[in-house]
Amino acid sequence: MKLVRFEAGQWGVLEGETIHETDGPAGNPTGRHFDLGGVTLLAPATPTKIVCVGRNYLDHIKEMGHDAQELPKEPGLFLKGLNTLAHPANPARPDHSGDVVPYPSFTNLLHYEGELAVVIERRMRNVPEAEALDYVLGYTCALDVTARDKQKTDLQWVRAKSADKFCPLGPWLVTSLDPQNTVLRTYVNGELRQEAHTSQMIFSVAQILSYISGFMTLEPGDVVLTGTPEGVGELKRGDHVEVAIEGIGDLHTRIGH
Ligand code: MG
């Protein structure tokens, strides 16, 4: 099932090109219907926090110059501010490009990181790995926009990871997906830059969620980014980025000037 958030913040189930409005993210039908091509899509989550995993694919650890012999013993986490959420383009509406990510003046090295994102359905606290996926509302595509130069020089990653619109999310949630059995690709201006099977994650989605829930209560709507594979690289002003995950869809994002 595909869940969309649209227009004034209402939710719906997407079937073909028709949205069947519901009274919540996994709610009951309201009886109202909308054409996908006639609405504005919103980021499909209303989180209290965005929790992100760094270094979750071995080949990405290597490309960042870290020692691949020393695999992380536990997920390395950081947060992105809620100001980073950016709305997706609507694939059924070519005139609607979604939010543009402003290219901040404080950086000279903006990078893309395509990632699988998870949205939480139910409050999650101290949940064992075997039950963790039962708490997931759905899966979607995320672009973890990163000011790589500031990530290396700032004490904390606040500027590097949390400038406005640094987390495009969407275009919708898919509720039934095996998160360790899909393929993630990132394209910049139509050129393939990242391609990885999610079975290559060092920590599975279930392990990540269980780990986080052991010290931080995950609330309904919270977003977890599961790390980026090899192939990260530079974004220029005006670039078009596409994060495509098999079984979900494509998240299109434009970088500002
Ligand atoms: Mg990342």
Tab-separated table of C-alpha atoms and ligand atoms in Angstrom:
chain	number	residue	atom	x	y	z
A	1	MET	CA	0.000	0.000	0.000
A	2	LYS	CA	1.184	3.534	-0.778
A	3	LEU	CA	0.400	6.297	1.722
A	4	VAL	CA	0.572	9.921	0.629
A	5	ARG	CA	0.476	13.150	2.595
A	6	PHE	CA	-0.821	16.029	0.523
A	7	GLU	CA	-2.344	19.511	0.219
A	8	ALA	CA	-3.164	20.847	3.687
A	9	GLY	CA	-1.581	17.891	5.481
A	10	GLN	CA	-4.229	15.230	5.017
A	11	TRP	CA	-3.323	11.599	4.322
A	12	GLY	CA	-4.561	9.130	1.761
A	13	VAL	CA	-4.016	5.771	0.143
A	14	LEU	CA	-2.701	5.990	-3.409
A	15	GLU	CA	-4.119	3.486	-5.913
A	16	GLY	CA	-2.981	4.083	-9.453
A	17	GLU	CA	-3.432	7.828	-9.903
A	18	THR	CA	-6.242	8.144	-7.348
A	19	ILE	CA	-5.825	9.195	-3.716
A	20	HIS	CA	-8.435	7.825	-1.318
A	21	GLU	CA	-8.334	10.290	1.570
A	22	THR	CA	-8.070	8.895	5.101
A	23	ASP	CA	-8.421	10.481	8.529
A	24	GLY	CA	-4.820	9.784	9.458
A	25	PRO	CA	-1.563	8.180	8.297
A	26	ALA	CA	-3.022	4.675	8.651
A	27	GLY	CA	-6.574	5.896	9.107
A	28	ASN	CA	-10.082	5.198	7.927
A	29	PRO	CA	-11.472	6.379	4.574
A	30	THR	CA	-13.214	9.746	4.590
A	31	GLY	CA	-14.998	8.995	1.310
A	32	ARG	CA	-13.213	11.815	-0.532
A	33	HIS	CA	-11.024	11.117	-3.547
A	34	PHE	CA	-8.385	13.166	-5.362
A	35	ASP	CA	-6.399	12.840	-8.582
A	36	LEU	CA	-2.692	12.505	-7.824
A	37	GLY	CA	-1.949	14.917	-10.652
A	38	GLY	CA	-4.123	17.587	-9.091
A	39	VAL	CA	-2.570	17.829	-5.639
A	40	THR	CA	0.616	19.046	-3.986
A	41	LEU	CA	2.489	16.228	-2.286
A	42	LEU	CA	4.045	16.799	1.139
A	43	ALA	CA	6.906	14.990	2.854
A	44	PRO	CA	5.145	11.821	4.088
A	45	ALA	CA	5.907	12.246	7.788
A	46	THR	CA	5.301	14.653	10.676
A	47	PRO	CA	8.236	13.752	12.922
A	48	THR	CA	9.291	14.907	16.356
A	49	LYS	CA	12.857	14.071	15.304
A	50	ILE	CA	14.891	12.817	12.356
A	51	VAL	CA	17.480	10.252	13.454
A	52	CYS	CA	20.209	9.302	10.996
A	53	VAL	CA	22.794	6.541	10.782
A	54	GLY	CA	26.254	7.316	9.446
A	55	ARG	CA	28.670	4.699	8.088
A	56	ASN	CA	26.199	1.888	7.471
A	57	TYR	CA	27.633	0.563	4.191
A	58	LEU	CA	31.176	-0.821	4.084
A	59	ASP	CA	32.061	0.640	0.682
A	60	HIS	CA	30.999	4.108	1.853
A	61	ILE	CA	33.214	3.780	4.957
A	62	LYS	CA	36.145	3.004	2.650
A	63	GLU	CA	35.458	5.894	0.269
A	64	MET	CA	35.349	8.333	3.214
A	65	GLY	CA	38.877	7.226	4.142
A	66	HIS	CA	37.976	5.365	7.320
A	67	ASP	CA	39.559	2.066	8.299
A	68	ALA	CA	37.394	-0.707	6.896
A	69	GLN	CA	39.017	-3.164	9.303
A	70	GLU	CA	37.307	-1.413	12.187
A	71	LEU	CA	33.635	-1.832	11.450
A	72	PRO	CA	31.370	0.142	13.769
A	73	LYS	CA	30.318	-1.954	16.771
A	74	GLU	CA	27.043	-0.084	17.060
A	75	PRO	CA	25.175	2.332	14.773
A	76	GLY	CA	26.724	5.813	14.662
A	77	LEU	CA	23.826	8.242	14.995
A	78	PHE	CA	23.227	11.936	14.458
A	79	LEU	CA	20.131	14.135	14.202
A	80	LYS	CA	18.792	16.429	11.516
A	81	GLY	CA	16.584	19.373	12.552
A	82	LEU	CA	12.907	19.447	11.598
A	83	ASN	CA	13.680	22.524	9.465
A	84	THR	CA	15.423	20.144	7.064
A	85	LEU	CA	12.264	18.378	5.860
A	86	ALA	CA	11.603	19.214	2.221
A	87	HIS	CA	8.550	18.276	0.196
A	88	PRO	CA	8.879	15.949	-2.802
A	89	ALA	CA	8.096	16.546	-6.428
A	90	ASN	CA	4.824	15.034	-7.621
A	91	PRO	CA	5.647	12.449	-10.315
A	92	ALA	CA	2.174	12.891	-11.833
A	93	ARG	CA	2.577	16.636	-12.109
A	94	PRO	CA	5.571	17.769	-14.170
A	95	ASP	CA	4.905	21.417	-13.298
A	96	HIS	CA	5.384	20.674	-9.600
A	97	SER	CA	9.066	20.301	-8.793
A	98	GLY	CA	8.707	20.094	-5.010
A	99	ASP	CA	10.887	22.061	-2.637
A	100	VAL	CA	14.174	23.408	-3.938
A	101	VAL	CA	17.146	22.869	-1.600
A	102	PRO	CA	18.876	26.231	-1.206
A	103	TYR	CA	22.637	26.069	-1.761
A	104	PRO	CA	23.879	27.724	1.461
A	105	SER	CA	26.500	30.440	1.232
A	106	PHE	CA	28.526	28.913	4.104
A	107	THR	CA	29.607	25.866	2.101
A	108	ASN	CA	31.578	25.203	-1.056
A	109	LEU	CA	31.082	21.444	-1.037
A	110	LEU	CA	27.521	20.206	-0.959
A	111	HIS	CA	27.123	16.420	-1.244
A	112	TYR	CA	24.195	14.115	-1.985
A	113	GLU	CA	23.551	10.971	0.081
A	114	GLY	CA	20.683	8.825	-1.178
A	115	GLU	CA	19.100	6.792	1.641
A	116	LEU	CA	16.254	4.481	2.568
A	117	ALA	CA	14.076	6.220	5.177
A	118	VAL	CA	11.741	4.652	7.726
A	119	VAL	CA	8.683	6.329	9.275
A	120	ILE	CA	7.444	5.104	12.660
A	121	GLU	CA	3.780	4.231	13.243
A	122	ARG	CA	3.596	3.499	16.985
A	123	ARG	CA	5.499	4.715	20.038
A	124	MET	CA	8.639	2.635	20.305
A	125	ARG	CA	10.609	2.196	23.499
A	126	ASN	CA	12.987	-0.690	24.292
A	127	VAL	CA	11.701	-2.830	21.443
A	128	PRO	CA	13.657	-5.997	20.614
A	129	GLU	CA	15.045	-6.418	17.122
A	130	ALA	CA	12.610	-9.235	16.278
A	131	GLU	CA	9.614	-6.932	16.821
A	132	ALA	CA	11.071	-3.663	15.546
A	133	LEU	CA	9.605	-3.735	12.036
A	134	ASP	CA	6.082	-4.092	13.494
A	135	TYR	CA	6.390	-0.446	14.548
A	136	VAL	CA	7.077	0.834	11.031
A	137	LEU	CA	4.388	2.783	9.189
A	138	GLY	CA	6.264	2.716	5.899
A	139	TYR	CA	9.409	3.231	3.877
A	140	THR	CA	10.376	6.050	1.568
A	141	CYS	CA	13.314	7.751	-0.164
A	142	ALA	CA	15.446	10.419	1.479
A	143	LEU	CA	18.233	12.710	0.352
A	144	ASP	CA	20.629	13.416	3.231
A	145	VAL	CA	22.052	16.679	1.906
A	146	THR	CA	25.438	17.306	3.522
A	147	ALA	CA	27.869	20.222	3.568
A	148	ARG	CA	30.914	17.940	3.453
A	149	ASP	CA	33.465	20.687	4.069
A	150	LYS	CA	31.714	21.771	7.275
A	151	GLN	CA	31.235	18.162	8.378
A	152	LYS	CA	35.023	17.916	8.452
A	153	THR	CA	35.759	21.265	10.142
A	154	ASP	CA	32.850	22.028	12.506
A	155	LEU	CA	32.847	20.525	16.019
A	156	GLN	CA	29.255	19.295	15.551
A	157	TRP	CA	27.400	18.550	12.317
A	158	VAL	CA	24.677	21.156	12.810
A	159	ARG	CA	25.560	23.256	9.757
A	160	ALA	CA	26.760	20.250	7.771
A	161	LYS	CA	23.509	18.303	8.147
A	162	SER	CA	20.736	20.643	9.276
A	163	ALA	CA	20.563	23.675	7.022
A	164	ASP	CA	17.052	24.452	5.747
A	165	LYS	CA	15.595	21.800	3.410
A	166	PHE	CA	18.559	19.447	3.844
A	167	CYS	CA	16.224	16.419	4.073
A	168	PRO	CA	13.967	15.946	1.030
A	169	LEU	CA	11.632	13.015	1.750
A	170	GLY	CA	9.119	11.097	-0.355
A	171	PRO	CA	7.271	10.902	-2.628
A	172	TRP	CA	5.136	8.527	-0.502
A	173	LEU	CA	5.349	5.692	2.005
A	174	VAL	CA	5.249	2.045	0.992
A	175	THR	CA	3.908	-0.067	3.830
A	176	SER	CA	4.996	-3.532	2.761
A	177	LEU	CA	8.631	-3.727	1.774
A	178	ASP	CA	11.473	-5.947	2.904
A	179	PRO	CA	13.916	-3.163	3.827
A	180	GLN	CA	16.930	-5.465	3.408
A	181	ASN	CA	15.899	-6.672	-0.032
A	182	THR	CA	15.708	-3.698	-2.337
A	183	VAL	CA	18.027	-1.616	-4.507
A	184	LEU	CA	18.812	2.044	-3.969
A	185	ARG	CA	20.087	4.264	-6.769
A	186	THR	CA	20.985	7.938	-6.870
A	187	TYR	CA	21.177	9.914	-10.100
A	188	VAL	CA	22.514	13.430	-10.569
A	189	ASN	CA	21.290	15.134	-13.735
A	190	GLY	CA	20.250	11.697	-14.988
A	191	GLU	CA	23.662	10.083	-14.402
A	192	LEU	CA	23.852	7.063	-12.078
A	193	ARG	CA	26.072	7.846	-9.052
A	194	GLN	CA	25.038	5.386	-6.326
A	195	GLU	CA	23.752	1.843	-6.648
A	196	ALA	CA	23.535	-0.612	-3.762
A	197	HIS	CA	21.463	-3.486	-2.492
A	198	THR	CA	20.159	-2.802	1.006
A	199	SER	CA	21.356	-6.238	2.134
A	200	GLN	CA	24.772	-4.526	2.221
A	201	MET	CA	23.799	-2.459	5.269
A	202	ILE	CA	26.062	-3.172	8.246
A	203	PHE	CA	23.136	-2.678	10.660
A	204	SER	CA	19.712	-3.779	9.436
A	205	VAL	CA	16.680	-1.537	9.775
A	206	ALA	CA	15.399	-3.760	12.606
A	207	GLN	CA	18.738	-3.512	14.436
A	208	ILE	CA	18.844	0.269	14.003
A	209	LEU	CA	15.293	0.828	15.283
A	210	SER	CA	15.778	-1.501	18.237
A	211	TYR	CA	19.068	0.201	19.110
A	212	ILE	CA	17.566	3.717	18.982
A	213	SER	CA	14.493	2.674	20.967
A	214	GLY	CA	16.784	1.465	23.740
A	215	PHE	CA	17.661	5.016	24.752
A	216	MET	CA	15.348	7.382	22.827
A	217	THR	CA	11.583	6.911	22.532
A	218	LEU	CA	10.575	6.920	18.886
A	219	GLU	CA	7.191	8.609	18.409
A	220	PRO	CA	4.627	8.122	15.640
A	221	GLY	CA	5.824	10.011	12.572
A	222	ASP	CA	9.490	9.989	13.530
A	223	VAL	CA	11.893	9.491	10.639
A	224	VAL	CA	15.004	7.317	10.598
A	225	LEU	CA	17.561	7.561	7.782
A	226	THR	CA	19.502	4.334	7.385
A	227	GLY	CA	22.779	5.505	5.858
A	228	THR	CA	24.147	6.003	2.381
A	229	PRO	CA	26.136	3.597	0.193
A	230	GLU	CA	29.264	4.239	-1.820
A	231	GLY	CA	29.263	6.876	-4.526
A	232	VAL	CA	28.591	10.104	-2.646
A	233	GLY	CA	29.723	13.195	-4.466
A	234	GLU	CA	29.407	16.863	-5.156
A	235	LEU	CA	26.292	18.802	-6.007
A	236	LYS	CA	26.440	21.959	-8.069
A	237	ARG	CA	23.959	24.794	-8.097
A	238	GLY	CA	20.969	23.902	-10.257
A	239	ASP	CA	21.579	20.142	-10.164
A	240	HIS	CA	18.697	17.684	-10.284
A	241	VAL	CA	18.967	14.704	-7.902
A	242	GLU	CA	16.865	11.570	-8.057
A	243	VAL	CA	16.839	8.947	-5.289
A	244	ALA	CA	15.151	5.822	-6.641
A	245	ILE	CA	14.373	2.783	-4.490
A	246	GLU	CA	12.882	-0.319	-6.067
A	247	GLY	CA	9.429	-1.023	-4.683
A	248	ILE	CA	9.001	2.576	-3.500
A	249	GLY	CA	9.506	5.104	-6.293
A	250	ASP	CA	11.563	8.160	-7.136
A	251	LEU	CA	12.314	11.251	-5.073
A	252	HIS	CA	13.211	14.177	-7.335
A	253	THR	CA	14.969	17.206	-5.858
A	254	ARG	CA	16.398	20.346	-7.382
A	255	ILE	CA	19.334	22.239	-5.871
A	256	GLY	CA	18.976	26.002	-5.807
A	257	HIS	CA	21.329	28.659	-7.144
B	1	MG	MG	23.690	10.102	5.468
